[in-house]
CSV table of C-alpha atoms in Angstrom, one decimal:
chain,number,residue,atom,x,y,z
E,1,UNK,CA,-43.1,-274.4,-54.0
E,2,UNK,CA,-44.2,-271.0,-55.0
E,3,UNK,CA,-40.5,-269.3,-54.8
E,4,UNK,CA,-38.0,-272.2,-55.0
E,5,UNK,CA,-37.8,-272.7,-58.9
E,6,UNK,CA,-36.7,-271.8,-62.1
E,7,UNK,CA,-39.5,-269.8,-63.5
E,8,UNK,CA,-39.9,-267.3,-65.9
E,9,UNK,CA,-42.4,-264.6,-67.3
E,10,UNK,CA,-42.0,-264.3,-70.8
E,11,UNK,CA,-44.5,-263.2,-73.4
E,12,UNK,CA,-46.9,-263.0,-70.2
E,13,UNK,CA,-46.7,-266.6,-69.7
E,14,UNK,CA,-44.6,-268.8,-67.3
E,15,UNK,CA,-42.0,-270.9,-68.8
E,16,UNK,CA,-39.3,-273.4,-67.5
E,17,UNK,CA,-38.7,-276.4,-66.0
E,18,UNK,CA,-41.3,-279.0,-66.5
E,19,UNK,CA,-41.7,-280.7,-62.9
E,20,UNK,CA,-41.2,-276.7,-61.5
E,21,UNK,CA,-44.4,-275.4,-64.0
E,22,UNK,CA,-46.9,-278.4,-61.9
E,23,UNK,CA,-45.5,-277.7,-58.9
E,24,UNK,CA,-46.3,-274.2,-58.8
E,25,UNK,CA,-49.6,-274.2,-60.9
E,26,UNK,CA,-50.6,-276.5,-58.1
E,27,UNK,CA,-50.5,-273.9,-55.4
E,28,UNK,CA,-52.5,-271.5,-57.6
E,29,UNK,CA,-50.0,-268.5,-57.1
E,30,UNK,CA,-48.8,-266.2,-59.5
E,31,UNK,CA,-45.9,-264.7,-61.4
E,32,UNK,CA,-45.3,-261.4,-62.5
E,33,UNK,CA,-42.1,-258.9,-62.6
E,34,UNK,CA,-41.5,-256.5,-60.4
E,35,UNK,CA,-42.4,-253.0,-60.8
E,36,UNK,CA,-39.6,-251.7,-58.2
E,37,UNK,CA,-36.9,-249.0,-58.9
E,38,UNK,CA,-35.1,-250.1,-55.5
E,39,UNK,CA,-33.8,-253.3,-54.3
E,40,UNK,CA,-36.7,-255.5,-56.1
E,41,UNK,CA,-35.5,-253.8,-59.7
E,42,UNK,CA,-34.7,-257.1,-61.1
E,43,UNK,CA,-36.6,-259.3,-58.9
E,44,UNK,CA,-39.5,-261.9,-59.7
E,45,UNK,CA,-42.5,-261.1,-57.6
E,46,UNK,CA,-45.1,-264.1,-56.6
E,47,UNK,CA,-48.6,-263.5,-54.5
E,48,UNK,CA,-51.3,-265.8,-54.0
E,49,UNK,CA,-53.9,-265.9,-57.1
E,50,UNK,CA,-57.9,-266.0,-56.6
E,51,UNK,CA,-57.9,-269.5,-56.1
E,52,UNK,CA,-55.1,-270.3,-53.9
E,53,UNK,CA,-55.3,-271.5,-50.2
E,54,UNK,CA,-55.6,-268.7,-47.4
E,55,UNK,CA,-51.5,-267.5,-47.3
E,56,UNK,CA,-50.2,-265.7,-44.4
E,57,UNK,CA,-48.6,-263.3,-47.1
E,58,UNK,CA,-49.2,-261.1,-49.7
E,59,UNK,CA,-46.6,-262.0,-51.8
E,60,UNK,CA,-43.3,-262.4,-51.8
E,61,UNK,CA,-40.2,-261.5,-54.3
E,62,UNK,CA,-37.2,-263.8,-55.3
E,63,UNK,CA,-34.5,-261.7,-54.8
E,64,UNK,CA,-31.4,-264.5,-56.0
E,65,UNK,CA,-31.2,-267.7,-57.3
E,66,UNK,CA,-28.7,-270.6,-56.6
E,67,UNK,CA,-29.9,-272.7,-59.7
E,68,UNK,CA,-30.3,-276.8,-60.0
E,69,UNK,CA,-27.3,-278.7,-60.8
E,70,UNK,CA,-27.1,-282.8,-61.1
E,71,UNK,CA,-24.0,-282.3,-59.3
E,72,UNK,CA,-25.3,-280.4,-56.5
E,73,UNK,CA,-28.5,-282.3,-56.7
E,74,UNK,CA,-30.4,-279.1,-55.0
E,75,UNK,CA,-31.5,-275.4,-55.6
E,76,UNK,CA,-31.8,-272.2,-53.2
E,77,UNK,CA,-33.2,-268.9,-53.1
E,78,UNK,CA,-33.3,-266.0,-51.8
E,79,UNK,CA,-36.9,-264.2,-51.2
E,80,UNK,CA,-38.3,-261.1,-49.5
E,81,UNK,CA,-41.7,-261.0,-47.9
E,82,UNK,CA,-43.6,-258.0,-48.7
E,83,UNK,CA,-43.1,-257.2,-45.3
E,84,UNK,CA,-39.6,-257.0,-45.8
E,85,UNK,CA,-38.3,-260.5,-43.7
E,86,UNK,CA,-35.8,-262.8,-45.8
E,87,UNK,CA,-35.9,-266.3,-45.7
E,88,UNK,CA,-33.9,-269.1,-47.4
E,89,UNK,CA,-35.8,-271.9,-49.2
E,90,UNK,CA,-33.9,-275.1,-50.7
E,91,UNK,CA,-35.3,-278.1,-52.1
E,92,UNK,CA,-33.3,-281.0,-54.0
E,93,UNK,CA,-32.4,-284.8,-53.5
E,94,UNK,CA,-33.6,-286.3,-49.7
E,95,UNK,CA,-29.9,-287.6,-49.0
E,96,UNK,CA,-28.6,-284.2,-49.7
E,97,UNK,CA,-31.1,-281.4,-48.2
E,98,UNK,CA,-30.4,-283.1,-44.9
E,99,UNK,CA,-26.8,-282.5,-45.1
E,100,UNK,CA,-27.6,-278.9,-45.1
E,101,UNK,CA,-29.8,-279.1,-42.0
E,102,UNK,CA,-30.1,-278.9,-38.4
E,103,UNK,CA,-29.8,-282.5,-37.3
E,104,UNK,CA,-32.3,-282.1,-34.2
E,105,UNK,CA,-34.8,-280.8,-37.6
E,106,UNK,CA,-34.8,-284.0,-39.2
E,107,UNK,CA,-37.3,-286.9,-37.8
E,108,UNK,CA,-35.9,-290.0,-36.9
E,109,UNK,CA,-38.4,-291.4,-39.5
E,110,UNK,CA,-36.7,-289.5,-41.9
E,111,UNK,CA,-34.7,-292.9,-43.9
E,112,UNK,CA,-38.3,-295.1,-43.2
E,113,UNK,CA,-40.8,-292.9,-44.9
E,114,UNK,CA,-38.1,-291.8,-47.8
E,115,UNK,CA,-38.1,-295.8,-48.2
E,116,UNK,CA,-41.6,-295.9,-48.2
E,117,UNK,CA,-42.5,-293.1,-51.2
E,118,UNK,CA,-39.6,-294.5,-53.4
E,119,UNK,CA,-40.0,-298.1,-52.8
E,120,UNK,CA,-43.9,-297.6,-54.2
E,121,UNK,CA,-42.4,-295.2,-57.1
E,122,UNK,CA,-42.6,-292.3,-56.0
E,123,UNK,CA,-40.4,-289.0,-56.6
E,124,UNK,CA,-39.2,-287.5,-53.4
E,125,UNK,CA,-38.2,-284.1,-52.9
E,126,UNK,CA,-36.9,-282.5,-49.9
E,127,UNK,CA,-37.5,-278.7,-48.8
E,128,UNK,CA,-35.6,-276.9,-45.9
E,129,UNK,CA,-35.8,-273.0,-44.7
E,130,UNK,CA,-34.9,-270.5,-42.9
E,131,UNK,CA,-35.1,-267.0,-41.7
E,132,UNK,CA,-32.3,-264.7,-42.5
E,133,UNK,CA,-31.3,-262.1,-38.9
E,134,UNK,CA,-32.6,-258.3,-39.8
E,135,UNK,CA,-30.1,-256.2,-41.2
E,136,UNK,CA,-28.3,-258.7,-43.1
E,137,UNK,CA,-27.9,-257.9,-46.5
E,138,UNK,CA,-28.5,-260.3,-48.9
E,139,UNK,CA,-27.1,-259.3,-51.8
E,140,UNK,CA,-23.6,-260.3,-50.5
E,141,UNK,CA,-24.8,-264.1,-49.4
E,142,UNK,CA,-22.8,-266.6,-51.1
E,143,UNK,CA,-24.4,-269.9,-51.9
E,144,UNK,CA,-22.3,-271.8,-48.4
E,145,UNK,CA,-23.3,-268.8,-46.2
E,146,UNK,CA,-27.1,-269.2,-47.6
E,147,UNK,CA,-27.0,-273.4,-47.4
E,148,UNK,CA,-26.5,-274.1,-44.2
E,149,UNK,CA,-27.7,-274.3,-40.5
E,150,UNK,CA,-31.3,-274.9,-42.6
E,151,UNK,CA,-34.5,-276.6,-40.7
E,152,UNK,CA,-35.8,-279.1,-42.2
E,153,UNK,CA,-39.8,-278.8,-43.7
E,154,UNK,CA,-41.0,-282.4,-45.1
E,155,UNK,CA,-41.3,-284.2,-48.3
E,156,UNK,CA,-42.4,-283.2,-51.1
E,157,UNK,CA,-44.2,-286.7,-53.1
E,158,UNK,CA,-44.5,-286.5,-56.7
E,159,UNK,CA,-46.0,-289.4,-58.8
E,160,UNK,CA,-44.9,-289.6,-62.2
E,161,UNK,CA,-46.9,-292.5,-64.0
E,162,UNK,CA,-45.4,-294.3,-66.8
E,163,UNK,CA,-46.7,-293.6,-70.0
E,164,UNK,CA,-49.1,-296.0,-71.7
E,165,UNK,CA,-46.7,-296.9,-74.5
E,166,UNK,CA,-43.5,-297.0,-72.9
E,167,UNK,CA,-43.8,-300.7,-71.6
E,168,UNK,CA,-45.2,-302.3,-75.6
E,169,UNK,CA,-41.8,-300.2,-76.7
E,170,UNK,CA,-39.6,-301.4,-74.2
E,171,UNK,CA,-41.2,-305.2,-75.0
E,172,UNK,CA,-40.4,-304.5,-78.5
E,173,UNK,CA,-37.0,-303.3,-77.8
E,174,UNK,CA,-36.1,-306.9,-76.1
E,175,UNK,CA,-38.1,-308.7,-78.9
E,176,UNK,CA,-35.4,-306.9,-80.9
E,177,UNK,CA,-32.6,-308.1,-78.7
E,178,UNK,CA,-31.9,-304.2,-77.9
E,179,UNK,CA,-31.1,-304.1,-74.5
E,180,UNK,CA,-32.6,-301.3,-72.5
E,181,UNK,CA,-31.1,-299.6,-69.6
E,182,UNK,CA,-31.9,-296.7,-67.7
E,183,UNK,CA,-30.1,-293.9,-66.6
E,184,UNK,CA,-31.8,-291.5,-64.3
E,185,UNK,CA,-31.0,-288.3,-62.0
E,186,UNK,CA,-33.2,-289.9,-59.3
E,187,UNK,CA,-33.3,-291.7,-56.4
E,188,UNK,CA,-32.2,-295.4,-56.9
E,189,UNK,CA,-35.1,-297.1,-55.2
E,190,UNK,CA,-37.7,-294.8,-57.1
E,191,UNK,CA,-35.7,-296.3,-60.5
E,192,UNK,CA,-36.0,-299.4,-59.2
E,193,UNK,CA,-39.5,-299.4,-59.1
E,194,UNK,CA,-40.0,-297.6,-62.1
E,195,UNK,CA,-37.7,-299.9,-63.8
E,196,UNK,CA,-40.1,-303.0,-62.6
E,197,UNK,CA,-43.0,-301.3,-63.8
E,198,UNK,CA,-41.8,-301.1,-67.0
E,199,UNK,CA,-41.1,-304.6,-67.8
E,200,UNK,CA,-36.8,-304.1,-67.9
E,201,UNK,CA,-36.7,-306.1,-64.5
E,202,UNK,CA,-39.3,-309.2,-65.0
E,203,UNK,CA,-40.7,-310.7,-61.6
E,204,UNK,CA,-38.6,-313.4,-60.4
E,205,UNK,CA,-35.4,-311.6,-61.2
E,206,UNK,CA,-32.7,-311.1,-58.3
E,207,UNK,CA,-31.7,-307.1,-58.2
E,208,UNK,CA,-28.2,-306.4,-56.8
E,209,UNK,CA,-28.0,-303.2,-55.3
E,210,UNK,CA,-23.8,-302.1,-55.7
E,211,UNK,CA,-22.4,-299.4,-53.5
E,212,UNK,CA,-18.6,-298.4,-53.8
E,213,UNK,CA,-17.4,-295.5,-51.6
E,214,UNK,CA,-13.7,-294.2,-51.2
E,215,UNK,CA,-12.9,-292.4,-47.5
E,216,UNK,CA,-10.5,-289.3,-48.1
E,217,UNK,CA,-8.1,-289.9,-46.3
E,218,UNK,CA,-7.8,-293.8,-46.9
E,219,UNK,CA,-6.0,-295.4,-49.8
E,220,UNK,CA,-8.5,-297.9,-50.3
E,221,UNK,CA,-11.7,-298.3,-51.5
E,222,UNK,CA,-14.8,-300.5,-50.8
E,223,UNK,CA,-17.4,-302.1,-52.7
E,224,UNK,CA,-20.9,-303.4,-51.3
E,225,UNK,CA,-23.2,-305.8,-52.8
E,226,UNK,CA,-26.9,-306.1,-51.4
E,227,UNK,CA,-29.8,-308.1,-52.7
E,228,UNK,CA,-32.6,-305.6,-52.5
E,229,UNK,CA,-35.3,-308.4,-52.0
E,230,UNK,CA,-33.4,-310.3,-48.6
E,231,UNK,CA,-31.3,-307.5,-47.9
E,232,UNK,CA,-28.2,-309.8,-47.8
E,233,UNK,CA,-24.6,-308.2,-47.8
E,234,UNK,CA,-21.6,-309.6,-48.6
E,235,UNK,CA,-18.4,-306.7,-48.5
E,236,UNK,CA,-15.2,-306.8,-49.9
E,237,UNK,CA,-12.3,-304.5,-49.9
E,238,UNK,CA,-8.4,-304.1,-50.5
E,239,UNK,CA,-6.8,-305.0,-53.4
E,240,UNK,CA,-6.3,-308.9,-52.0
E,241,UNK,CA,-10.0,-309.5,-52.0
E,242,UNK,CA,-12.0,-306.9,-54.2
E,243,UNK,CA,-13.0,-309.6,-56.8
E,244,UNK,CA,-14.3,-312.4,-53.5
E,245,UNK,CA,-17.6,-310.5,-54.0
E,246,UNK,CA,-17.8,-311.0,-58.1
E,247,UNK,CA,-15.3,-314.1,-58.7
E,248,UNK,CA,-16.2,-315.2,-62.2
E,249,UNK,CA,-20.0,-313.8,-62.0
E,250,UNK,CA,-22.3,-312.6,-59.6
E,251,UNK,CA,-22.3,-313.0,-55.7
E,252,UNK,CA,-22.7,-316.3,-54.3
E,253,UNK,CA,-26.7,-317.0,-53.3
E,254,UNK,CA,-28.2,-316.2,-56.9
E,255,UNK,CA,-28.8,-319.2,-58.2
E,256,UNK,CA,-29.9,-319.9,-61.9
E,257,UNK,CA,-32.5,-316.6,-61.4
E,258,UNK,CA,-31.7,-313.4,-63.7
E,259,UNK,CA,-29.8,-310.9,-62.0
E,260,UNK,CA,-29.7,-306.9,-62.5
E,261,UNK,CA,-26.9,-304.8,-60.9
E,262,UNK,CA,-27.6,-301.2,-60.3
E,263,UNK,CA,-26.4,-298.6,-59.0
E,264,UNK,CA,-26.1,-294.6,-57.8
E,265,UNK,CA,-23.8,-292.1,-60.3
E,266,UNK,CA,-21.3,-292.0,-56.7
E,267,UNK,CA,-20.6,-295.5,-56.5
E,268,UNK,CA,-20.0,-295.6,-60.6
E,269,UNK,CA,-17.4,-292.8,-60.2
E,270,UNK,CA,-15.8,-295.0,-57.3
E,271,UNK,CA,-16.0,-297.6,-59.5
E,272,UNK,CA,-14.2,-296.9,-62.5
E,273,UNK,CA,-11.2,-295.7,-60.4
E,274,UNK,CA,-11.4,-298.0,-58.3
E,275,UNK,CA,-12.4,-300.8,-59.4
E,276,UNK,CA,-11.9,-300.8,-62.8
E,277,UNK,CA,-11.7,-304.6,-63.7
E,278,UNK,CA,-15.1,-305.5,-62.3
E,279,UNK,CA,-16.8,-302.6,-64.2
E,280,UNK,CA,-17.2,-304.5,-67.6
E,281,UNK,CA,-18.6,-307.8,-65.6
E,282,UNK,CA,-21.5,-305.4,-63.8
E,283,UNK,CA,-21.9,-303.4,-66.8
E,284,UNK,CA,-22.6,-306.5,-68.8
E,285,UNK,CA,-26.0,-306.9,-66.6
E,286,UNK,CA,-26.4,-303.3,-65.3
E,287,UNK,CA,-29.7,-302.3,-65.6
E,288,UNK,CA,-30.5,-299.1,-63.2
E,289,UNK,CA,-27.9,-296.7,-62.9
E,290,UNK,CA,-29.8,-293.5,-60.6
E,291,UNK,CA,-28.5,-290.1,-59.3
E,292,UNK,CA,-25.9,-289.8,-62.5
E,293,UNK,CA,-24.9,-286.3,-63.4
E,294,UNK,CA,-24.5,-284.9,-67.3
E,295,UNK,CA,-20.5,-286.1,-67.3
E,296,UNK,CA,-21.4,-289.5,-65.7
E,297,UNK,CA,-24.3,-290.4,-67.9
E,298,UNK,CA,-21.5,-289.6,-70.7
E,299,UNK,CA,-18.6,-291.2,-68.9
E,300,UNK,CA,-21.3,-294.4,-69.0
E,301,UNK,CA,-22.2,-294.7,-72.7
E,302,UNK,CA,-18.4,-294.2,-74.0
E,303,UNK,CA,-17.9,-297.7,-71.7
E,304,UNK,CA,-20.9,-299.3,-72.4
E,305,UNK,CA,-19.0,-298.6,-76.5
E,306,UNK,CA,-15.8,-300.2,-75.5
E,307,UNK,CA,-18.3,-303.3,-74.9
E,308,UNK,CA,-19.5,-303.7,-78.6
């Protein structure tokens, strides 16, 4: 929390991302450049402020930065204690921190309690470290030698409360008949949620969780369809059978009850090469579409045109 970010000293004051600025003004650390001819010449330098929690360091210094992308869905760095050990730190999306990490470091709770934060609405946050060997220079690190073989720390649990007026705006939005839909870099359950908070999915209404994947390797691709609620599946796959699921509407089961599909950026991509004649029938009632990246979320509102 106090080196992992995209921070910056400018003018004397910190500036950058948003969600970063609370995260480290919680730990009650501080930023300042470094005063260093050598190695820390160019380096950020953060040490615990008056207030902050006993640390078992003075300080630290962030020696490189492997920056937040949508795509990546994660961030790394590169820091030097004061006593001169370097460590790695990463933090990013839950599903792919692990990836990065030594599997005997992640708890077999690991999928329960990530259900249980974003089921209630919460934004999850994984973190991971480790310690580079002495004598390795890390100037020369690439971003694959510094992601990997990682241990994995915990959650971090961020709660992010609606804002007072966004539900009367999104009411007056459907008194309007303007459809609202969100897109969203987070996890799907925690849009879910939000999503039901906010009045787009009403109580009563059936939500359809759709997940297409495509095996390299393997010529064809699959589609799931789960309702969130029962956690009933029905799969379909191959180009014989890949409309069983949809037919003329929605998947057997639903009855007369409203019906929202959503959906991660992955399974859209998967989706509109895959299945590209059951994209304007989930479209039509797609409500929640989480983990998109920049070119998806663009890739979305040029089809969501074609509709008009």
């Amino acid at each position: 929390m106090v080196s992992c970010h995209s921070l910056v000293l400018l003018d004397g004051q910190v500036q950058g991302d948003p969600l970063d600025l609370k995260m480290f003004e919680a730990t009650h650390w501080e930023i300042e450049e470094s005063k260093d001819d050598g190695e820390l010449a160019c380096a950020m330098i953060v040490k615990p402020g008056p207030k902050a929690s006993h640390a078992p360091i003075r300080g630290m210094a962030i020696l490189h930065q492997f920056p937040f992308s949508s795509a990546l869905q994660r961030m790394s760095v590169i820091v030097q204690e004061f006593s001169g050990d370097h460590h790695i730190f990463m933090k990013g999306a839950p599903e792919r921190v692990t990836h990065f990490c030594h599997p005997n470091s992640v708890p077999p709770s690991f999928t329960s309690q990530l259900q249980f934060y974003t089921s209630r609405g919460f934004r999850v946050i994984a973190l991971a470290h480790k310690t580079l060997p002495a004598g390795m220079p890390a100037a020369s690190l690439t971003r694959e030698d510094v992601e990997s073989n990682l241990t994995f720390l915990g959650f971090l649990i961020l709660e992010n409360r609606l804002k007072r007026e966004t539900r009367p705006v999104l009411e007056e939005l459907t008194a309007a008949r303007i459809r609202n839909v969100m897109v969203t870099g987070d996890n799907i359950q925690t849009a879910i949620t939000v999503a039901r908070e906010a009045g787009m999915i009403l109580p009563g209404s059936r939500v359809i969780l759709v997940e297409a994947s495509a095996q390299v390797g393997r010529p064809l691709a699959s589609i799931t369809w789960k309702l969130v609620e029962e956690s009933k599946i029905d799969r379909c796959s191959g180009p014989e059978d890949r409309h069983s699921a949809l037919g003329g509407g929605p998947p057997s089961g639903l009855g007369s009850s409203p019906f929202h599909f959503c959906m991660s950026g992955s399974s859209y991509e998967v989706i509109t090469q895959s299945f590209g004649h059951l994209l304007p029938k989930l479209l039509l009632n797609g409500t929640v579409f989480a983990r998109m990246s920049p070119a998806q979320k663009a890739s979305l509102v040029q089809e969501f045109q074609k509709m008009e």
